mmCIF file of C-alpha atoms and ligand atoms in Angstrom:
data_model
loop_
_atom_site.group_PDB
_atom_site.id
_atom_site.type_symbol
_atom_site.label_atom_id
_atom_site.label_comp_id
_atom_site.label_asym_id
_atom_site.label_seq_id
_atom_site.Cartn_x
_atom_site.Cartn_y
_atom_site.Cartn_z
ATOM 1 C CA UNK A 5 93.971 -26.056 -162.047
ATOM 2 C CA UNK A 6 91.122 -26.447 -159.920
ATOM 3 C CA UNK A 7 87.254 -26.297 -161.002
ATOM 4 C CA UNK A 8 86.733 -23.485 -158.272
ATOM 5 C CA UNK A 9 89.838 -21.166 -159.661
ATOM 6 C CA UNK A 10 89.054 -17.406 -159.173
ATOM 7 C CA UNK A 11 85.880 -17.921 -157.487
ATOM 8 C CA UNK A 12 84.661 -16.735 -154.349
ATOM 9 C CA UNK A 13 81.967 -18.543 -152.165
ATOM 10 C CA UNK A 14 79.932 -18.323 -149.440
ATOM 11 C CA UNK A 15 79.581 -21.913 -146.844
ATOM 12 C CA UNK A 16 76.880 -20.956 -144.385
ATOM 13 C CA UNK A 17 76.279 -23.703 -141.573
ATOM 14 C CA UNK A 18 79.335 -25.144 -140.359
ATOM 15 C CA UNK A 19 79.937 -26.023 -137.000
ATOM 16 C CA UNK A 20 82.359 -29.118 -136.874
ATOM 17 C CA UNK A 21 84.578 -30.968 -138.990
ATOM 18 C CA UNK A 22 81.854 -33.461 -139.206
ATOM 19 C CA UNK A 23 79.674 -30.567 -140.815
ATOM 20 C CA UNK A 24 78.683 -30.899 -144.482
ATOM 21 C CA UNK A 25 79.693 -27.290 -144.584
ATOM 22 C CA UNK A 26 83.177 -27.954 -143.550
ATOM 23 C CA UNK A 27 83.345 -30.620 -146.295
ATOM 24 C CA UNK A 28 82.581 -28.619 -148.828
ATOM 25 C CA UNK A 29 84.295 -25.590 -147.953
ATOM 26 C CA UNK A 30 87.558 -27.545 -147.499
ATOM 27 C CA UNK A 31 86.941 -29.024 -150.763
ATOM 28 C CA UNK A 32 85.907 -25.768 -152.494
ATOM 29 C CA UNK A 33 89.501 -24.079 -151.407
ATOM 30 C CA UNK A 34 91.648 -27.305 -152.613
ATOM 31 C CA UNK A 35 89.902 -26.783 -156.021
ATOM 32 C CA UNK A 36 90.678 -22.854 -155.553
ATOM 33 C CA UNK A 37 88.377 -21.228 -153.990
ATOM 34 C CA UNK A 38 88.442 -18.508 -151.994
ATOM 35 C CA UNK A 39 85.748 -19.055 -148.760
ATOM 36 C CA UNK A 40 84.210 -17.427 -146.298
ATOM 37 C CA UNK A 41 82.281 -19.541 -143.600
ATOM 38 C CA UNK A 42 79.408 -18.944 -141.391
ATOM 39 C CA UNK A 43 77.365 -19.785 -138.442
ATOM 40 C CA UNK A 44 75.127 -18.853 -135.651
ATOM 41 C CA UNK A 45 75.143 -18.138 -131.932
ATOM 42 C CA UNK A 46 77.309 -19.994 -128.780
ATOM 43 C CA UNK A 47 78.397 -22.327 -131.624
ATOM 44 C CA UNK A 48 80.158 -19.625 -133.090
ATOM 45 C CA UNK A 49 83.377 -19.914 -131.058
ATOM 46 C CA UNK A 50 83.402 -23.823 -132.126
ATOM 47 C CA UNK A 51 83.497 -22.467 -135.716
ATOM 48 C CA UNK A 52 86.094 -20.060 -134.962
ATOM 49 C CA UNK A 53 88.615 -22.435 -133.660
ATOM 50 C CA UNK A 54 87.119 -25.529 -136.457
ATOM 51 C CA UNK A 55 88.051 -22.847 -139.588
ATOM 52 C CA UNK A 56 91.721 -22.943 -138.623
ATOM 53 C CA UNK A 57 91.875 -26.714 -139.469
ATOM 54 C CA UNK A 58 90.916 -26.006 -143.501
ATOM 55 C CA UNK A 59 93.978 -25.653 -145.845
ATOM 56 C CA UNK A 60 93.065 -21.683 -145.704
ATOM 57 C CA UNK A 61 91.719 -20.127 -142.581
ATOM 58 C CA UNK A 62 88.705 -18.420 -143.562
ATOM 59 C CA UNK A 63 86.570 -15.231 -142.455
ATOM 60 C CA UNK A 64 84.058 -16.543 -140.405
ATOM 61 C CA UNK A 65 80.787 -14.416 -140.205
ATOM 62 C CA UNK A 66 77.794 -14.205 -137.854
ATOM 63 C CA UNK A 67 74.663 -15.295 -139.355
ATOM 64 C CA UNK A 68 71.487 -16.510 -138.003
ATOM 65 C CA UNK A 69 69.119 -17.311 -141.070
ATOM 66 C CA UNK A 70 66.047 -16.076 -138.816
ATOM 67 C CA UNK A 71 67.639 -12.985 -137.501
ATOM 68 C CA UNK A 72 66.675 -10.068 -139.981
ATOM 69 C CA UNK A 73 69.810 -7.917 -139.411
ATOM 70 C CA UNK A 74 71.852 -10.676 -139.638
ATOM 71 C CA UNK A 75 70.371 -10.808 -142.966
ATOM 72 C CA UNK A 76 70.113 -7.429 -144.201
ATOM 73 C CA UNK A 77 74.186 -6.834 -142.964
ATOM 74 C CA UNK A 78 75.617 -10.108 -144.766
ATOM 75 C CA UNK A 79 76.663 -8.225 -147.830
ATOM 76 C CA UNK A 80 78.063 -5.546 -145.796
ATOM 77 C CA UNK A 81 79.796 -7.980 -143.626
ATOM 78 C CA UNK A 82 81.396 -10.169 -146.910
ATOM 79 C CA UNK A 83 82.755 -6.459 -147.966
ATOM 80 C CA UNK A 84 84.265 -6.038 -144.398
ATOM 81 C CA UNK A 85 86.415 -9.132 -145.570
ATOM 82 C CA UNK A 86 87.049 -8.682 -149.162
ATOM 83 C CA UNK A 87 86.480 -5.008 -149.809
ATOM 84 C CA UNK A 88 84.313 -2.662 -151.346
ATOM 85 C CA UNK A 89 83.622 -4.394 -154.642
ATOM 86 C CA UNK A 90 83.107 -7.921 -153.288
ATOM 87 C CA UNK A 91 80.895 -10.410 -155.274
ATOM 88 C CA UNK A 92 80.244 -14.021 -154.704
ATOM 89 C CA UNK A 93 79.745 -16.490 -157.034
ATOM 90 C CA UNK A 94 78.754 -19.422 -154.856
ATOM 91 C CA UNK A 95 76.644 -19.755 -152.095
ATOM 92 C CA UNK A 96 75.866 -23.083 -149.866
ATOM 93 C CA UNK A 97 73.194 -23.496 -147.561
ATOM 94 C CA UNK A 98 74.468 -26.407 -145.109
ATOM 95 C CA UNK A 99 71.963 -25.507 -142.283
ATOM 96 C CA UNK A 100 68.771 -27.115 -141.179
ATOM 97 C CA UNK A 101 67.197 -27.234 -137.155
ATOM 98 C CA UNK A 102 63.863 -29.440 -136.579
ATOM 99 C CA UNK A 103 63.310 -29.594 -132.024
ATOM 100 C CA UNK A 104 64.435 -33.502 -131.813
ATOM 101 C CA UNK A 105 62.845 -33.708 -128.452
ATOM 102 C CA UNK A 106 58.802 -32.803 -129.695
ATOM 103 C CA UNK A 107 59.141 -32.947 -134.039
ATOM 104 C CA UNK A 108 61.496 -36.385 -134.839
ATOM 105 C CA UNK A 109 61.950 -39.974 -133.857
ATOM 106 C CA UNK A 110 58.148 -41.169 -134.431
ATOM 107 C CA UNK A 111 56.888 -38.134 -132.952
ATOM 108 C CA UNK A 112 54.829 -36.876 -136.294
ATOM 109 C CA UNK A 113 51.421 -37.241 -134.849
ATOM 110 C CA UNK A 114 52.122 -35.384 -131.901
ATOM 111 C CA UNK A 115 54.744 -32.388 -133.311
ATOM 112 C CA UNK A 116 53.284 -28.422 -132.114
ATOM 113 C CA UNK A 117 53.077 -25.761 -134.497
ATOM 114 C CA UNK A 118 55.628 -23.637 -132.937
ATOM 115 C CA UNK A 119 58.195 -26.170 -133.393
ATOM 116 C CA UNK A 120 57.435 -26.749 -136.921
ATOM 117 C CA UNK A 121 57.187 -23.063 -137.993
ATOM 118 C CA UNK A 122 60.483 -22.934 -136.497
ATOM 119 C CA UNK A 123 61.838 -25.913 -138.476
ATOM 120 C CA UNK A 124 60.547 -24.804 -141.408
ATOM 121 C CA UNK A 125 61.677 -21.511 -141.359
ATOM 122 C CA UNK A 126 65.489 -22.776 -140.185
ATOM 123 C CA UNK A 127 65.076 -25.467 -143.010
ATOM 124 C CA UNK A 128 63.576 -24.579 -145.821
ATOM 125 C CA UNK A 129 62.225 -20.597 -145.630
ATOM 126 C CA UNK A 130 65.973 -19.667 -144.716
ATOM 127 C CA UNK A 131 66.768 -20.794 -148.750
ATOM 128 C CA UNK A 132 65.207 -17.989 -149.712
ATOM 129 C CA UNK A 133 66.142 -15.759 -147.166
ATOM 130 C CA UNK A 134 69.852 -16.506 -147.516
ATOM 131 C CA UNK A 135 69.991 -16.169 -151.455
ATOM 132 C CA UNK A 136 67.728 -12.839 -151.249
ATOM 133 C CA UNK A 137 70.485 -11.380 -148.671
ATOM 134 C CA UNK A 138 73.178 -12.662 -151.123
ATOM 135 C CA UNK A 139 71.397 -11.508 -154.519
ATOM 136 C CA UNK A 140 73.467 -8.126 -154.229
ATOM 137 C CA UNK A 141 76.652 -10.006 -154.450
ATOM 138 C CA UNK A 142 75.333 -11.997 -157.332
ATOM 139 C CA UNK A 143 75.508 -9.324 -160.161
ATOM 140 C CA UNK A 144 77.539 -11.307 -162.639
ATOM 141 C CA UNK A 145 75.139 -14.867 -162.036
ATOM 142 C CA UNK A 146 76.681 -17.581 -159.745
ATOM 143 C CA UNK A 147 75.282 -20.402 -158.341
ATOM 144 C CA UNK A 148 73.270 -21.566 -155.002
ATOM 145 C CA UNK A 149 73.323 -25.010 -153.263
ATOM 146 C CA UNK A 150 71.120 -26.565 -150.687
ATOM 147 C CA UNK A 151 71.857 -29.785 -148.931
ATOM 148 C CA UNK A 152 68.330 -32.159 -148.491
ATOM 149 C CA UNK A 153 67.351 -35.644 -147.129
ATOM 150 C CA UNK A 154 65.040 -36.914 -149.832
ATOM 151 C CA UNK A 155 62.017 -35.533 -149.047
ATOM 152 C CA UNK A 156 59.638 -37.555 -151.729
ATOM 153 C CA UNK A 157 58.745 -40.350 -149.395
ATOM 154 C CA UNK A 158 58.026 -40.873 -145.533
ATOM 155 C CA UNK A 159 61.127 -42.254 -143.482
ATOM 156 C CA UNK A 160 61.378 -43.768 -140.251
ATOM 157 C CA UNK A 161 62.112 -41.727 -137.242
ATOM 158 C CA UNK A 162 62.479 -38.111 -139.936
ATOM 159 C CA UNK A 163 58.855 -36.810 -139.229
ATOM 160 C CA UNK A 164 58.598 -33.472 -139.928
ATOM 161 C CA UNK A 165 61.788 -32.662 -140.828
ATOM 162 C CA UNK A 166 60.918 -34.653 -143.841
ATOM 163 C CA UNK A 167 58.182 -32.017 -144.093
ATOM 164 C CA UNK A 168 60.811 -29.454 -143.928
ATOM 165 C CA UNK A 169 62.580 -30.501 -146.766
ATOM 166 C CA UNK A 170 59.897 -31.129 -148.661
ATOM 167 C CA UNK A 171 59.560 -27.340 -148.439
ATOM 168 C CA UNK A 172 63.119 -26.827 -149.247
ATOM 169 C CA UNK A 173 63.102 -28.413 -152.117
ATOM 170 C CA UNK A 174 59.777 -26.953 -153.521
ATOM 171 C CA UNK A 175 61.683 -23.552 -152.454
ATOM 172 C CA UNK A 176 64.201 -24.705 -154.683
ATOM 173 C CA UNK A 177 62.565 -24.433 -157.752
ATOM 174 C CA UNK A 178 60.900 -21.851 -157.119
ATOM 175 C CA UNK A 179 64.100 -19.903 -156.667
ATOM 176 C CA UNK A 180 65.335 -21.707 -159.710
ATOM 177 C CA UNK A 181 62.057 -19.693 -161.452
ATOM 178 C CA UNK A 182 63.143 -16.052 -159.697
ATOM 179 C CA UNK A 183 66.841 -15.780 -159.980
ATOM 180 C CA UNK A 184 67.458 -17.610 -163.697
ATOM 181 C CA UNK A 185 67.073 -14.647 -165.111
ATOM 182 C CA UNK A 186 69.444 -13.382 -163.587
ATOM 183 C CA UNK A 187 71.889 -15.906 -164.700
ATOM 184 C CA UNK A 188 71.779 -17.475 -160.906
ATOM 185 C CA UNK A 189 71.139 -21.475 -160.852
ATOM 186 C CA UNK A 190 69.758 -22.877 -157.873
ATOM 187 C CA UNK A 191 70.209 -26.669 -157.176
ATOM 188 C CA UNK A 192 69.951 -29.302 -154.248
ATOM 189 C CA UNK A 193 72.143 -32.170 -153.561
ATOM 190 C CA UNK A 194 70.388 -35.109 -151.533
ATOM 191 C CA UNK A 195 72.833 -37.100 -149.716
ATOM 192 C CA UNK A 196 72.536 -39.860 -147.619
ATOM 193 C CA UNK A 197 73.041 -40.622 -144.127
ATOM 194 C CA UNK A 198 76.160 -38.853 -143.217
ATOM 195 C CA UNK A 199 76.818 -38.730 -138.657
ATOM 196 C CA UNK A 200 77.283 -35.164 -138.005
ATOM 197 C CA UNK A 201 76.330 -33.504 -135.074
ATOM 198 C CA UNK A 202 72.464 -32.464 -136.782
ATOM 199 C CA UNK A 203 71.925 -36.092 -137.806
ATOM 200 C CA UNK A 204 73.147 -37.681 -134.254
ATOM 201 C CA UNK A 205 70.684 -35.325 -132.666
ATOM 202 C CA UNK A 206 67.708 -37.624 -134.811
ATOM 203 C CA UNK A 207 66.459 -39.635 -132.041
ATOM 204 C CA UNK A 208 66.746 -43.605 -133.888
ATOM 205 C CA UNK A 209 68.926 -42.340 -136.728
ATOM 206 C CA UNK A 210 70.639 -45.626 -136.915
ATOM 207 C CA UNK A 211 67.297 -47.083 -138.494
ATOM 208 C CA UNK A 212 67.907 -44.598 -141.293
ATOM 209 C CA UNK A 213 71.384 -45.889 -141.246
ATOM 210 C CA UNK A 214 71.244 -49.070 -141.728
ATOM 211 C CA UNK A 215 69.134 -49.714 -144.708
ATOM 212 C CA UNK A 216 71.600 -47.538 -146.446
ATOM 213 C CA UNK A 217 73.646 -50.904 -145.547
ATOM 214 C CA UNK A 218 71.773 -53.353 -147.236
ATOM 215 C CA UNK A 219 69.815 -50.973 -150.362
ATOM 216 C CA UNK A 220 72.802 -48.977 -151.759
ATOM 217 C CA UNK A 221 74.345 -50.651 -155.007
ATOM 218 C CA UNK A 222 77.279 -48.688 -154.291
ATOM 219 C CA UNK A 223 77.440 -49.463 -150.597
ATOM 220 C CA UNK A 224 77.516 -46.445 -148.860
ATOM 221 C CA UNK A 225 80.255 -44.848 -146.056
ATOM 222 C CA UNK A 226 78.557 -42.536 -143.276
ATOM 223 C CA UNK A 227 81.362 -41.033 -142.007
ATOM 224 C CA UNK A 228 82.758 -39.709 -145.423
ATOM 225 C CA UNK A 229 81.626 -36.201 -145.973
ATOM 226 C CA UNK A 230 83.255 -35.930 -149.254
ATOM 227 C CA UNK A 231 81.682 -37.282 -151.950
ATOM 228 C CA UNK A 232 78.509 -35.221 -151.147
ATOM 229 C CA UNK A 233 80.886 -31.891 -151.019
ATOM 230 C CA UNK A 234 82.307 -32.910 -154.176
ATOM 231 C CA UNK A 235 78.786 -32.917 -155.666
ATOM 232 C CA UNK A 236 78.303 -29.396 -154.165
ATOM 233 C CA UNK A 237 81.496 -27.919 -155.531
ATOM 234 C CA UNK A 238 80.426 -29.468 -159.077
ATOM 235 C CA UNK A 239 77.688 -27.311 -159.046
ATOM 236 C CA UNK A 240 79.097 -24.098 -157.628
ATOM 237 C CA UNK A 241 81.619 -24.844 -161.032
ATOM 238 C CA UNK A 242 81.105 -24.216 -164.480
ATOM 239 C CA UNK A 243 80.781 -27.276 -165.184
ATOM 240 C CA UNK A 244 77.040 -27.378 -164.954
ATOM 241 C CA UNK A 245 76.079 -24.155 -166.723
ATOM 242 C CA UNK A 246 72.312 -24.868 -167.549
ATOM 243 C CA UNK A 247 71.332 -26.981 -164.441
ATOM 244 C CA UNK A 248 68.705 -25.356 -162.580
ATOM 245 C CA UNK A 249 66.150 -26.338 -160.131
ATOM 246 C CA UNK A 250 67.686 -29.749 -160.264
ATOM 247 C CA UNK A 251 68.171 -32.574 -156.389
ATOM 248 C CA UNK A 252 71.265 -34.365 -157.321
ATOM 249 C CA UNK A 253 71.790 -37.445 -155.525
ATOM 250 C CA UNK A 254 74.531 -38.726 -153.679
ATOM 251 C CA UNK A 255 73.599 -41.471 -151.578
ATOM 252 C CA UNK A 256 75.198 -44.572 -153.525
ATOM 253 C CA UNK A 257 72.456 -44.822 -155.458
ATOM 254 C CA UNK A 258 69.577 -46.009 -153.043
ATOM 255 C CA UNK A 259 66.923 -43.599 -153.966
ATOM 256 C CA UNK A 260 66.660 -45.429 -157.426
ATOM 257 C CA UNK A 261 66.274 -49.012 -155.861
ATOM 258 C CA UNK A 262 62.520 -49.778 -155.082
ATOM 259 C CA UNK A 263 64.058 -52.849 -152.232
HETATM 260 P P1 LIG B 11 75.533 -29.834 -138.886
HETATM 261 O O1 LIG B 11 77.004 -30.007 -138.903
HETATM 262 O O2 LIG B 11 74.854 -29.846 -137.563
HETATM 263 O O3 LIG B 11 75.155 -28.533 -139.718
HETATM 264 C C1 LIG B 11 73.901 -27.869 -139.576
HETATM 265 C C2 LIG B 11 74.206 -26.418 -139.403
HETATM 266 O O4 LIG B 11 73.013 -25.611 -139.354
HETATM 267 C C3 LIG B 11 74.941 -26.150 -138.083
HETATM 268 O O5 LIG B 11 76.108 -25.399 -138.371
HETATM 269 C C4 LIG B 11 73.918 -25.354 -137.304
HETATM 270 O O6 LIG B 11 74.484 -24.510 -136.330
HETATM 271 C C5 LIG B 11 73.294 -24.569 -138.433
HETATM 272 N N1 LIG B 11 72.098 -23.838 -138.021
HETATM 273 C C6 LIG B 11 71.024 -24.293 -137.329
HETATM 274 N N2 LIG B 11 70.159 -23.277 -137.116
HETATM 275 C C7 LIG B 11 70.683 -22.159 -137.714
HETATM 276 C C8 LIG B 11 70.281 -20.805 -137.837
HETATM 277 N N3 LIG B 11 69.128 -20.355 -137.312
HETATM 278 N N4 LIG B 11 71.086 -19.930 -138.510
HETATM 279 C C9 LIG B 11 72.259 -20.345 -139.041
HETATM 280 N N5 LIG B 11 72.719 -21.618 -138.947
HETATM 281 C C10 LIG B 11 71.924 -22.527 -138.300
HETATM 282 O O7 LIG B 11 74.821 -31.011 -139.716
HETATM 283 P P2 LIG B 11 74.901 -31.421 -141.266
HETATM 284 O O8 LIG B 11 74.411 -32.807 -141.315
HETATM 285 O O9 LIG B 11 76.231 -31.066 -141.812
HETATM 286 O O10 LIG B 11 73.767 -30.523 -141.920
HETATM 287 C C11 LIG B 11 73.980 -29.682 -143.053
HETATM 288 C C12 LIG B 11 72.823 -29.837 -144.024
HETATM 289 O O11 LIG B 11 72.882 -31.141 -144.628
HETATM 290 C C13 LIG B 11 71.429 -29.735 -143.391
HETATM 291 O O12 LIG B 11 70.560 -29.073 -144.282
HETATM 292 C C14 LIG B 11 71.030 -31.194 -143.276
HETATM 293 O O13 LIG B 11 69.633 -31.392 -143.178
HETATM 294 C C15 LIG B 11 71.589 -31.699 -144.584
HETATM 295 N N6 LIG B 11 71.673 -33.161 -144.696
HETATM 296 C C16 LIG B 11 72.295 -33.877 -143.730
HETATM 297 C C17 LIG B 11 72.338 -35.258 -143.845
HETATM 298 C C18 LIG B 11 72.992 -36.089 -142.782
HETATM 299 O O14 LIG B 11 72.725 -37.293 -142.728
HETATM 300 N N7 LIG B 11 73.847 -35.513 -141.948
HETATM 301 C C19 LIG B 11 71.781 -35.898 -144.977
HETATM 302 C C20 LIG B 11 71.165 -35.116 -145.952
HETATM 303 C C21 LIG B 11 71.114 -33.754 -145.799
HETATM 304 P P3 LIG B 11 74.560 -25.050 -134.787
HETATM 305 O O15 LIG B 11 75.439 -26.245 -134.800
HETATM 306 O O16 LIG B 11 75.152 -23.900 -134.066
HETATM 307 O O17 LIG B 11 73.165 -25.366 -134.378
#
């Protein structure tokens, strides 16, 4: 028996097998799950092919977090898929997009407005707008997740994507505040440095790398996906049925060390 049985979830932001997204969704269907995957745009046909290498192939949808249709046709477009009286009880936001070129790699001083508007809407803005366009499918309560990069202190080389998820995970809460009531918990889990495609864009990511090398008690593996998916599917579960508005951390540990 699996800690996902019966339940039906939503992985928005996978584009690889090196995604987060496609971590957690394959992890979400071993524990029993049924998925549906999204993304956006030319990367769309990568996603396509990428779904057929999960245990189940899943629907994948079209969804750009800043396109308003997109939006306000999701819950039409999970009942295309499962049928009139869908519902979801999950829903994972895997997606973030900060312009490496002009807003990362020691470029903070310098970064335009445009491109951080745009970063913070992709990043952090898109929380909300993703669990708004879900809400319908959320009668009976469920459970949203976010993926961060520990936004309380100032990195090397993360600029104003660190700025981003700052936002995201004041969103967070606030979210948390809106959609308890509803019997909806909204969390964040804060990995570490994992190389997907988004994090080998950073320009001088390997300096956020390697002190993962020497600071985390429990040493730390950047190319394992897992253990940060298994933290997601935890808290899509019912195993944490009054956790709300909570970062959980899975980075071996290093955000608690102060050298
Ligand atoms: P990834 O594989 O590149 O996933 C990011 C996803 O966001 C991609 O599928 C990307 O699509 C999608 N995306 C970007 N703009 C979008 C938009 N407007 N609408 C819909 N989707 C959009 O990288 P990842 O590392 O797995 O990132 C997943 C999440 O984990 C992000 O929030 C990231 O910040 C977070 N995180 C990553 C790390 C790390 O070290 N990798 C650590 C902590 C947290 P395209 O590929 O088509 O652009």
């Amino acid at each position: 028996m699996g800690i996902l049985d019966g339940k039906t979830i939503l992985v928005a932001g996978v584009t690889m097998d090196s995604s987060i997204g496609f971590a957690v969704a394959k992890y979400a269907q071993e524990q029993g799950a049924t998925v549906l995957i999204s993304n956006f745009g030319q990367a769309l046909r990568i996603t396509r092919r990428i779904a057929r290498r999960l245990p189940t192939e899943p629907p994948v949808l079209e969804l750009d977090v800043t396109d308003p249709e997109h939006l306000a046709g999701l819950a039409d477009a999970v009942r295309e898929h499962l049928g009139e009286d869908a519902h979801l009880d999950g829903v994972v936001h895997s997606i973030a997009y900060g312009n490496p070129e002009t807003l990362l790699g020691g470029k903070f001083l310098d970064g335009p407005w445009k491109d951080v508007a745009q970063a913070v809407q992709v990043s952090a803005y898109s929380f909300k707008s993703l669990a708004t366009a879900c809400r319908p499918l959320m009668g009976e309560g469920g459970s949203i997740v976010g993926l961060t990069f520990d936004a309380t202190t100032a990195w090397p080389v993360y600029d104003w994507m660190g700025v981003a998820k700052a936002a995201l995970e004041s969103c967070s809460r606030y979210l948390a505040r809106d959609l308890g009531p509803e019997g909806i918990r909204v969390n964040l889990v804060s990995a570490g440095p994992l190389r997907t495609l988004a994090a080998k864009a950073i320009p001088g990511f390997e300096e956020l790398e390697s002190m993962w090398t020497t600071r985390a008690p429990l040493g730390w593996d950047n190319t394992d996906q897992e253990p940060t998916a298994r933290a997601v599917c935890a808290l899509l579960s019912d195993l944490f049925p009054a956790t709300t508005g909570e970062i959980v951390h899975v980075d071996g540990g290093f955000h608690a060390m102060g050298a």
